[in-house]
mmCIF file with all atom_site columns, C-alpha atoms in Angstrom:
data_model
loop_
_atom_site.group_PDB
_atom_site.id
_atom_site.type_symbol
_atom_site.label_atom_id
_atom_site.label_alt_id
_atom_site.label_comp_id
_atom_site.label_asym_id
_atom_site.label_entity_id
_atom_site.label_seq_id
_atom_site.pdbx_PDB_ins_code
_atom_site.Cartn_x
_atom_site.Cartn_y
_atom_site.Cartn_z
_atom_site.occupancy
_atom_site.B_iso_or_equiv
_atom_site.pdbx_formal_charge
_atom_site.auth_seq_id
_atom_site.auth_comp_id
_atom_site.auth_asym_id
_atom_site.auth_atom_id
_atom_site.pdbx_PDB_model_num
ATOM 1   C CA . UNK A 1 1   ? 5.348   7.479   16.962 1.00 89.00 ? 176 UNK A CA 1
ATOM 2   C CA . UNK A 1 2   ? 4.419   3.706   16.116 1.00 94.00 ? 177 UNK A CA 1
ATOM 3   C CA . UNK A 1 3   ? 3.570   2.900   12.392 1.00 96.00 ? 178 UNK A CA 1
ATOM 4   C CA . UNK A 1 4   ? 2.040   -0.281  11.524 1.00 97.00 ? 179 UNK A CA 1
ATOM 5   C CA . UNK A 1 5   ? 2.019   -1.888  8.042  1.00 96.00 ? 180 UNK A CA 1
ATOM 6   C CA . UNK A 1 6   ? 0.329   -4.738  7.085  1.00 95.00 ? 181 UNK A CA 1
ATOM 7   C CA . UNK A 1 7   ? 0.993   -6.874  4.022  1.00 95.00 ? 182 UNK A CA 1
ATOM 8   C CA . UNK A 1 8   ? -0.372  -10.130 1.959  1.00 97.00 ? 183 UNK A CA 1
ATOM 9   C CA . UNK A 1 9   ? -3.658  -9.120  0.463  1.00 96.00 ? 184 UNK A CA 1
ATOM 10  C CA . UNK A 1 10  ? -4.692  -10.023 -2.435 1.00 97.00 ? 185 UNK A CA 1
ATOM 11  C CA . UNK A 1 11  ? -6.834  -11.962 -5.006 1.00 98.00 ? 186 UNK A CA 1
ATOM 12  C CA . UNK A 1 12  ? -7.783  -15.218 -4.120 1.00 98.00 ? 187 UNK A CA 1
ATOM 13  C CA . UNK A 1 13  ? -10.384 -17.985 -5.608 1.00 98.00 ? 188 UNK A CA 1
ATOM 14  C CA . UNK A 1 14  ? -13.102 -19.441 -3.342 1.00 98.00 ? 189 UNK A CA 1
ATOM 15  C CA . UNK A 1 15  ? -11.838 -21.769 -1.176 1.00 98.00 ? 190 UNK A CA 1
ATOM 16  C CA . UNK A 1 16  ? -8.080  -20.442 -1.306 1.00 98.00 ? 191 UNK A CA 1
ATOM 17  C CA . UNK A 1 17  ? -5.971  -19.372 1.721  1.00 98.00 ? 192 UNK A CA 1
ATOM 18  C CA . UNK A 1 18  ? -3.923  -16.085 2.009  1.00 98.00 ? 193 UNK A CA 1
ATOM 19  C CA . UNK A 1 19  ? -1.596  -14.970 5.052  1.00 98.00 ? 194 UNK A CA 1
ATOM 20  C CA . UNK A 1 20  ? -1.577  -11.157 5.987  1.00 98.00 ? 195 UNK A CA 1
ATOM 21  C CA . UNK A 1 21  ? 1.234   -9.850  8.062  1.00 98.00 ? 196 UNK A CA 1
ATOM 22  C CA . UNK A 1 22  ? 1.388   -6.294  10.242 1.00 98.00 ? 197 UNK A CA 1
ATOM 23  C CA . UNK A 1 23  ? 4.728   -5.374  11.620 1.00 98.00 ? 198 UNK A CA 1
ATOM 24  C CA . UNK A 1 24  ? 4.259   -2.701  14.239 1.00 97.00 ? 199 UNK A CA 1
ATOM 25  C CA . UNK A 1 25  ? 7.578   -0.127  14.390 1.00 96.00 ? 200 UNK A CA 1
ATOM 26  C CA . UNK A 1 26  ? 8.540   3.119   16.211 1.00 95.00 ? 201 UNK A CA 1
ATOM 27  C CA . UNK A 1 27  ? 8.998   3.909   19.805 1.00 94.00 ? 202 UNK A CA 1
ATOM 28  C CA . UNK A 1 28  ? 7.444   0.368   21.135 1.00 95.00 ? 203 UNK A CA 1
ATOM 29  C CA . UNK A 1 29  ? 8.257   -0.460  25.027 1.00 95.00 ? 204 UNK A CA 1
ATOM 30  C CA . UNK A 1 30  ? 4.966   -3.211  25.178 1.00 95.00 ? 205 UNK A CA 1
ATOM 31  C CA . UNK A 1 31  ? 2.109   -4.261  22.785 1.00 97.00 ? 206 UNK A CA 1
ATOM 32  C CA . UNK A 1 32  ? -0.792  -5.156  24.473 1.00 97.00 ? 207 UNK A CA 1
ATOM 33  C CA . UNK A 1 33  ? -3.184  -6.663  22.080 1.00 98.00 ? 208 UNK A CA 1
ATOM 34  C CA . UNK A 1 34  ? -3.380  -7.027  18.404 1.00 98.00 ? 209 UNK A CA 1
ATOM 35  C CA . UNK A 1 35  ? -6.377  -6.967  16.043 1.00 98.00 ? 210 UNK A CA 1
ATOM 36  C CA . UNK A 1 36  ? -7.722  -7.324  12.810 1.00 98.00 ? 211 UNK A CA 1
ATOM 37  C CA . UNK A 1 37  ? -10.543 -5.606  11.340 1.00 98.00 ? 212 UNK A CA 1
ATOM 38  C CA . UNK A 1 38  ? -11.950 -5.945  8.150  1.00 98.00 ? 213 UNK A CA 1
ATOM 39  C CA . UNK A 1 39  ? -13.897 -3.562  6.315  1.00 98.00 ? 214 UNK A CA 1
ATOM 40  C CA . UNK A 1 40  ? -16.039 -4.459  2.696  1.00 97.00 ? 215 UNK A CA 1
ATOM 41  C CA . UNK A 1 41  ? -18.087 -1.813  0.998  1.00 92.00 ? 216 UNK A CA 1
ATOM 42  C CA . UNK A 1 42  ? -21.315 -0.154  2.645  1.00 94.00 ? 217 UNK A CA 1
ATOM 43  C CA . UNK A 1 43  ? -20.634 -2.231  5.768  1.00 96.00 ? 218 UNK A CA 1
ATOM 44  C CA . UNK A 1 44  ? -18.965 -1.009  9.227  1.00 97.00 ? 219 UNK A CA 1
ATOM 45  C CA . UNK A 1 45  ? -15.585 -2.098  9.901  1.00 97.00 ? 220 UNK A CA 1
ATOM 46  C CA . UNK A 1 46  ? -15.841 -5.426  11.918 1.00 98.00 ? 221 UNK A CA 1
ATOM 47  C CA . UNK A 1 47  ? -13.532 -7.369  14.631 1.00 98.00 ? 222 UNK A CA 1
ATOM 48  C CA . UNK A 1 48  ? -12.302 -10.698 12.775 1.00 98.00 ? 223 UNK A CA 1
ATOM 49  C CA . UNK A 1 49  ? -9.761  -11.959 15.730 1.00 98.00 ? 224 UNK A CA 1
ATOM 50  C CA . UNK A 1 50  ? -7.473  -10.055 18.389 1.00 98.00 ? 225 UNK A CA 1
ATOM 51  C CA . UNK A 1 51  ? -4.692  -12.044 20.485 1.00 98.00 ? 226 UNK A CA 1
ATOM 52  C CA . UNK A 1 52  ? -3.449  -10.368 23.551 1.00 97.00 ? 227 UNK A CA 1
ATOM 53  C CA . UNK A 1 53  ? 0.943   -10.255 24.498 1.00 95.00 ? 228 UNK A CA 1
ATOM 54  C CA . UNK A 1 54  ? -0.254  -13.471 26.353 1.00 94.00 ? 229 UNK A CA 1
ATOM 55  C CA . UNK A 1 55  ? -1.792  -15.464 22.958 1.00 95.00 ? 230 UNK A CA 1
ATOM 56  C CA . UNK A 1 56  ? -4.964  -15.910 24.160 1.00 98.00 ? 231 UNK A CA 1
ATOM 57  C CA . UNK A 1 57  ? -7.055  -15.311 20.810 1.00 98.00 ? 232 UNK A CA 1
ATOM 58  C CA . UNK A 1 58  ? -10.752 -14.760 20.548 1.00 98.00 ? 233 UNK A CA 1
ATOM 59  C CA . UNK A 1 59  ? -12.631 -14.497 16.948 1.00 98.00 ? 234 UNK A CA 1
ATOM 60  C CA . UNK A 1 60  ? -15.698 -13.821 15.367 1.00 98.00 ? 235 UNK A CA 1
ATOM 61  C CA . UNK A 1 61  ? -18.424 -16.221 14.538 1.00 98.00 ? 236 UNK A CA 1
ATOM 62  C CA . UNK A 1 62  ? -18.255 -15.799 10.706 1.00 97.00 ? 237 UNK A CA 1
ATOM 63  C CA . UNK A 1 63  ? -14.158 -16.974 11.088 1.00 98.00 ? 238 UNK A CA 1
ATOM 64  C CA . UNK A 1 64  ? -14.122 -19.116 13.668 1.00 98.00 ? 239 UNK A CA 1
ATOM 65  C CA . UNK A 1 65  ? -12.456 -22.388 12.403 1.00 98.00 ? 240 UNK A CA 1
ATOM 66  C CA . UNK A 1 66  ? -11.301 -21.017 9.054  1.00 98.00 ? 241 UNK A CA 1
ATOM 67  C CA . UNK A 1 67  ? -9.188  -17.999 10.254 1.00 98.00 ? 242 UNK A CA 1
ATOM 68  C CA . UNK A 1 68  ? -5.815  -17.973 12.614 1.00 98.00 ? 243 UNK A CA 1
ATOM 69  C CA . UNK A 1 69  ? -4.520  -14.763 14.643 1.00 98.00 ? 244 UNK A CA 1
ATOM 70  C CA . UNK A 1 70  ? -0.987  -15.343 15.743 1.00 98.00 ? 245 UNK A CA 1
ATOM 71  C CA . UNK A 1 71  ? 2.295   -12.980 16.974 1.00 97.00 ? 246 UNK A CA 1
ATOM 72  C CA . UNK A 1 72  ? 5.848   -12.657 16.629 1.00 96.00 ? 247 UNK A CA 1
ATOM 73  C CA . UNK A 1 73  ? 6.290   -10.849 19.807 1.00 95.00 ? 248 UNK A CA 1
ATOM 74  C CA . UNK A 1 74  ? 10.062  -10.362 19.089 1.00 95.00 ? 249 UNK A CA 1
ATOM 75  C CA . UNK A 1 75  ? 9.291   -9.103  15.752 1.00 96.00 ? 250 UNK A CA 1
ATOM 76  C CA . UNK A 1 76  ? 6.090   -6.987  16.690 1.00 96.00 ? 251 UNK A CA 1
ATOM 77  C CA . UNK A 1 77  ? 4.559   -8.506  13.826 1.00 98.00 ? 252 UNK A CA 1
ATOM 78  C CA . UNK A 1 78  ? 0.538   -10.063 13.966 1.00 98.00 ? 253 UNK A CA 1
ATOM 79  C CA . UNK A 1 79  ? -0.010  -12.697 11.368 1.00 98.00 ? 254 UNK A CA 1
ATOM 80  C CA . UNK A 1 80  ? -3.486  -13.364 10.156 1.00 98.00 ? 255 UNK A CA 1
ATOM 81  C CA . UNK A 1 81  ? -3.530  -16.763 8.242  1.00 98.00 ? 256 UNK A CA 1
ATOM 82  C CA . UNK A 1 82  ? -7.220  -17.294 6.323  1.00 98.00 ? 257 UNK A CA 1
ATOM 83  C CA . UNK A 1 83  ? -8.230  -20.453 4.567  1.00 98.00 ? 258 UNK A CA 1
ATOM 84  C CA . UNK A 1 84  ? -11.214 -21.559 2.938  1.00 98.00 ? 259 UNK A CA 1
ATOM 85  C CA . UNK A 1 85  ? -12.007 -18.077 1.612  1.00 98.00 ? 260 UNK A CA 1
ATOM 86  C CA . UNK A 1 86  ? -15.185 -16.992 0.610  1.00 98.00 ? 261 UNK A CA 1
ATOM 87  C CA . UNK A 1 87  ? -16.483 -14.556 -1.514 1.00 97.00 ? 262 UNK A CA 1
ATOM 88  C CA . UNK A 1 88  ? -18.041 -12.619 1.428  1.00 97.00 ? 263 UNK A CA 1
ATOM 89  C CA . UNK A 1 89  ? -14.540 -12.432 3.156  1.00 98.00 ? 264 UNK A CA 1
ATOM 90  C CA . UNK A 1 90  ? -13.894 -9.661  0.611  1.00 98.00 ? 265 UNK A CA 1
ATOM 91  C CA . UNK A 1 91  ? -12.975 -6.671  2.300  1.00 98.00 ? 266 UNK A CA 1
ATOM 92  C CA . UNK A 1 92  ? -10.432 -4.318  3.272  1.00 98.00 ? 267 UNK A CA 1
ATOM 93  C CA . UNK A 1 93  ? -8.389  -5.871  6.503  1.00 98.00 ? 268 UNK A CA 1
ATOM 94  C CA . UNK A 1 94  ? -6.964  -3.617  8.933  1.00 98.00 ? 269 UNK A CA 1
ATOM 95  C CA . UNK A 1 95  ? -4.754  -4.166  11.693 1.00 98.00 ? 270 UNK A CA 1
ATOM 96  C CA . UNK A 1 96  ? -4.656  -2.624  14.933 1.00 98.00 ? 271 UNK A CA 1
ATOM 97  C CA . UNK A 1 97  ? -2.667  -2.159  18.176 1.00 98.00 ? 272 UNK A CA 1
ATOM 98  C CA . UNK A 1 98  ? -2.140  -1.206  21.724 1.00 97.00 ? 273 UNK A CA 1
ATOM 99  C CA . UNK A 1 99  ? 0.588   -0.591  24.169 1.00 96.00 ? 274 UNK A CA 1
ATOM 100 C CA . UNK A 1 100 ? 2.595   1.843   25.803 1.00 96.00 ? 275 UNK A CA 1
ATOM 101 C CA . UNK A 1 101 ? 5.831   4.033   23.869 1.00 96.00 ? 276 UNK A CA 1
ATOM 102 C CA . UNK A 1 102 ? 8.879   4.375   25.456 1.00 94.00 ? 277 UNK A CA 1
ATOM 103 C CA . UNK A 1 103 ? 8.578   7.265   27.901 1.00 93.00 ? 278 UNK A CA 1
ATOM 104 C CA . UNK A 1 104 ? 4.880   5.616   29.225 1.00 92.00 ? 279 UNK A CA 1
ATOM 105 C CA . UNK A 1 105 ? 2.720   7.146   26.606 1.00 94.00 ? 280 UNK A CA 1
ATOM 106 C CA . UNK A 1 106 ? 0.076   4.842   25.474 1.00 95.00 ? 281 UNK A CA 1
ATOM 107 C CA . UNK A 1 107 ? -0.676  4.402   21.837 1.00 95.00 ? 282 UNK A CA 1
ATOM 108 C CA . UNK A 1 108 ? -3.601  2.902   19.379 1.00 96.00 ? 283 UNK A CA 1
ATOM 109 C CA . UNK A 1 109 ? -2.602  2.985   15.982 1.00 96.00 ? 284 UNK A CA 1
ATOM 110 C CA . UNK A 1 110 ? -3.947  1.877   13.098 1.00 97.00 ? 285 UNK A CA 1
ATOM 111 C CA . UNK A 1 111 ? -2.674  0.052   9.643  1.00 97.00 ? 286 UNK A CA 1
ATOM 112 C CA . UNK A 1 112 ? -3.548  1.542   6.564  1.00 96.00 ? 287 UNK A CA 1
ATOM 113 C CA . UNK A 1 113 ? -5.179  -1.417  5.142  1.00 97.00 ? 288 UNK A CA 1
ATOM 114 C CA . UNK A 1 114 ? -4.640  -4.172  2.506  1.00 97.00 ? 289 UNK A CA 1
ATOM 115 C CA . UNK A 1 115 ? -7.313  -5.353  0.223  1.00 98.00 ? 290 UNK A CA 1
ATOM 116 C CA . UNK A 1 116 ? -8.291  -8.806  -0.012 1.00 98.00 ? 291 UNK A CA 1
ATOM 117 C CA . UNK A 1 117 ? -11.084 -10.150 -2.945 1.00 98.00 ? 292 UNK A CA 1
ATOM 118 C CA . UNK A 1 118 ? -12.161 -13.742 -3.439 1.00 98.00 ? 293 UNK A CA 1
ATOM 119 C CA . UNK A 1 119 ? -13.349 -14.167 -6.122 1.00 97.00 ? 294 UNK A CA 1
ATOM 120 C CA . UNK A 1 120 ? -13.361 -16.684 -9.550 1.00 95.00 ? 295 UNK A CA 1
#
């Protein structure tokens, strides 16, 4: 089994920065890539960035510039550093990853979320 667990949310003023962390755990032999997702309410749950074992990064329009995706590959940890917050960057952020388990099973697991509001 693999458990990720993300951490850092919060609430933030407009303009503010806030750092989430996901440390992935269990059975690991490889992750491939890491993601974050981001949820707010009555929307679908949306890519924000995703960095592959190699660091090559890729993010979405609405981050790009304010947001940066980074790894700890010896700590299986994906970092997710976000400044200039804006109100619309409320949401629920997920994190998300790939690889293979010890014994060659591949796995996709999920975090179980951590909310972040901006907000005055």
């Amino acid at each position: 089994q693999v458990q990720l667990v993300e951490s850092g949310g919060g609430l933030v003023q407009p303009g503010g920065s806030l750092r989430l962390s996901c440390a992935a755990s269990g059975s690991i032999f490889s992750i491939n890539v890491m993601r974050w997702f981001r949820q707010a309410p009555g929307k679908q749950r949306e890519l924000v960035a995703h960095i592959t074992s190699g660091g090559s990064t890729n993010y979405a329009d609405s981050v790009k510039g304010r947001f940066t995706i980074s790894r700890d590959n010896a700590k299986n940890t994906v970092y997710l550093q976000m400044n200039s917050l804006k109100p619309e960057d409320t949401a629920v952020y997920y994190c998300n990853a790939d690889g293979v388990m010890y014994g060659g099973r591949w796995f996709d697991y999920w975090g179980q979320g951590t909310q972040v509001t901006v907000s005055s």
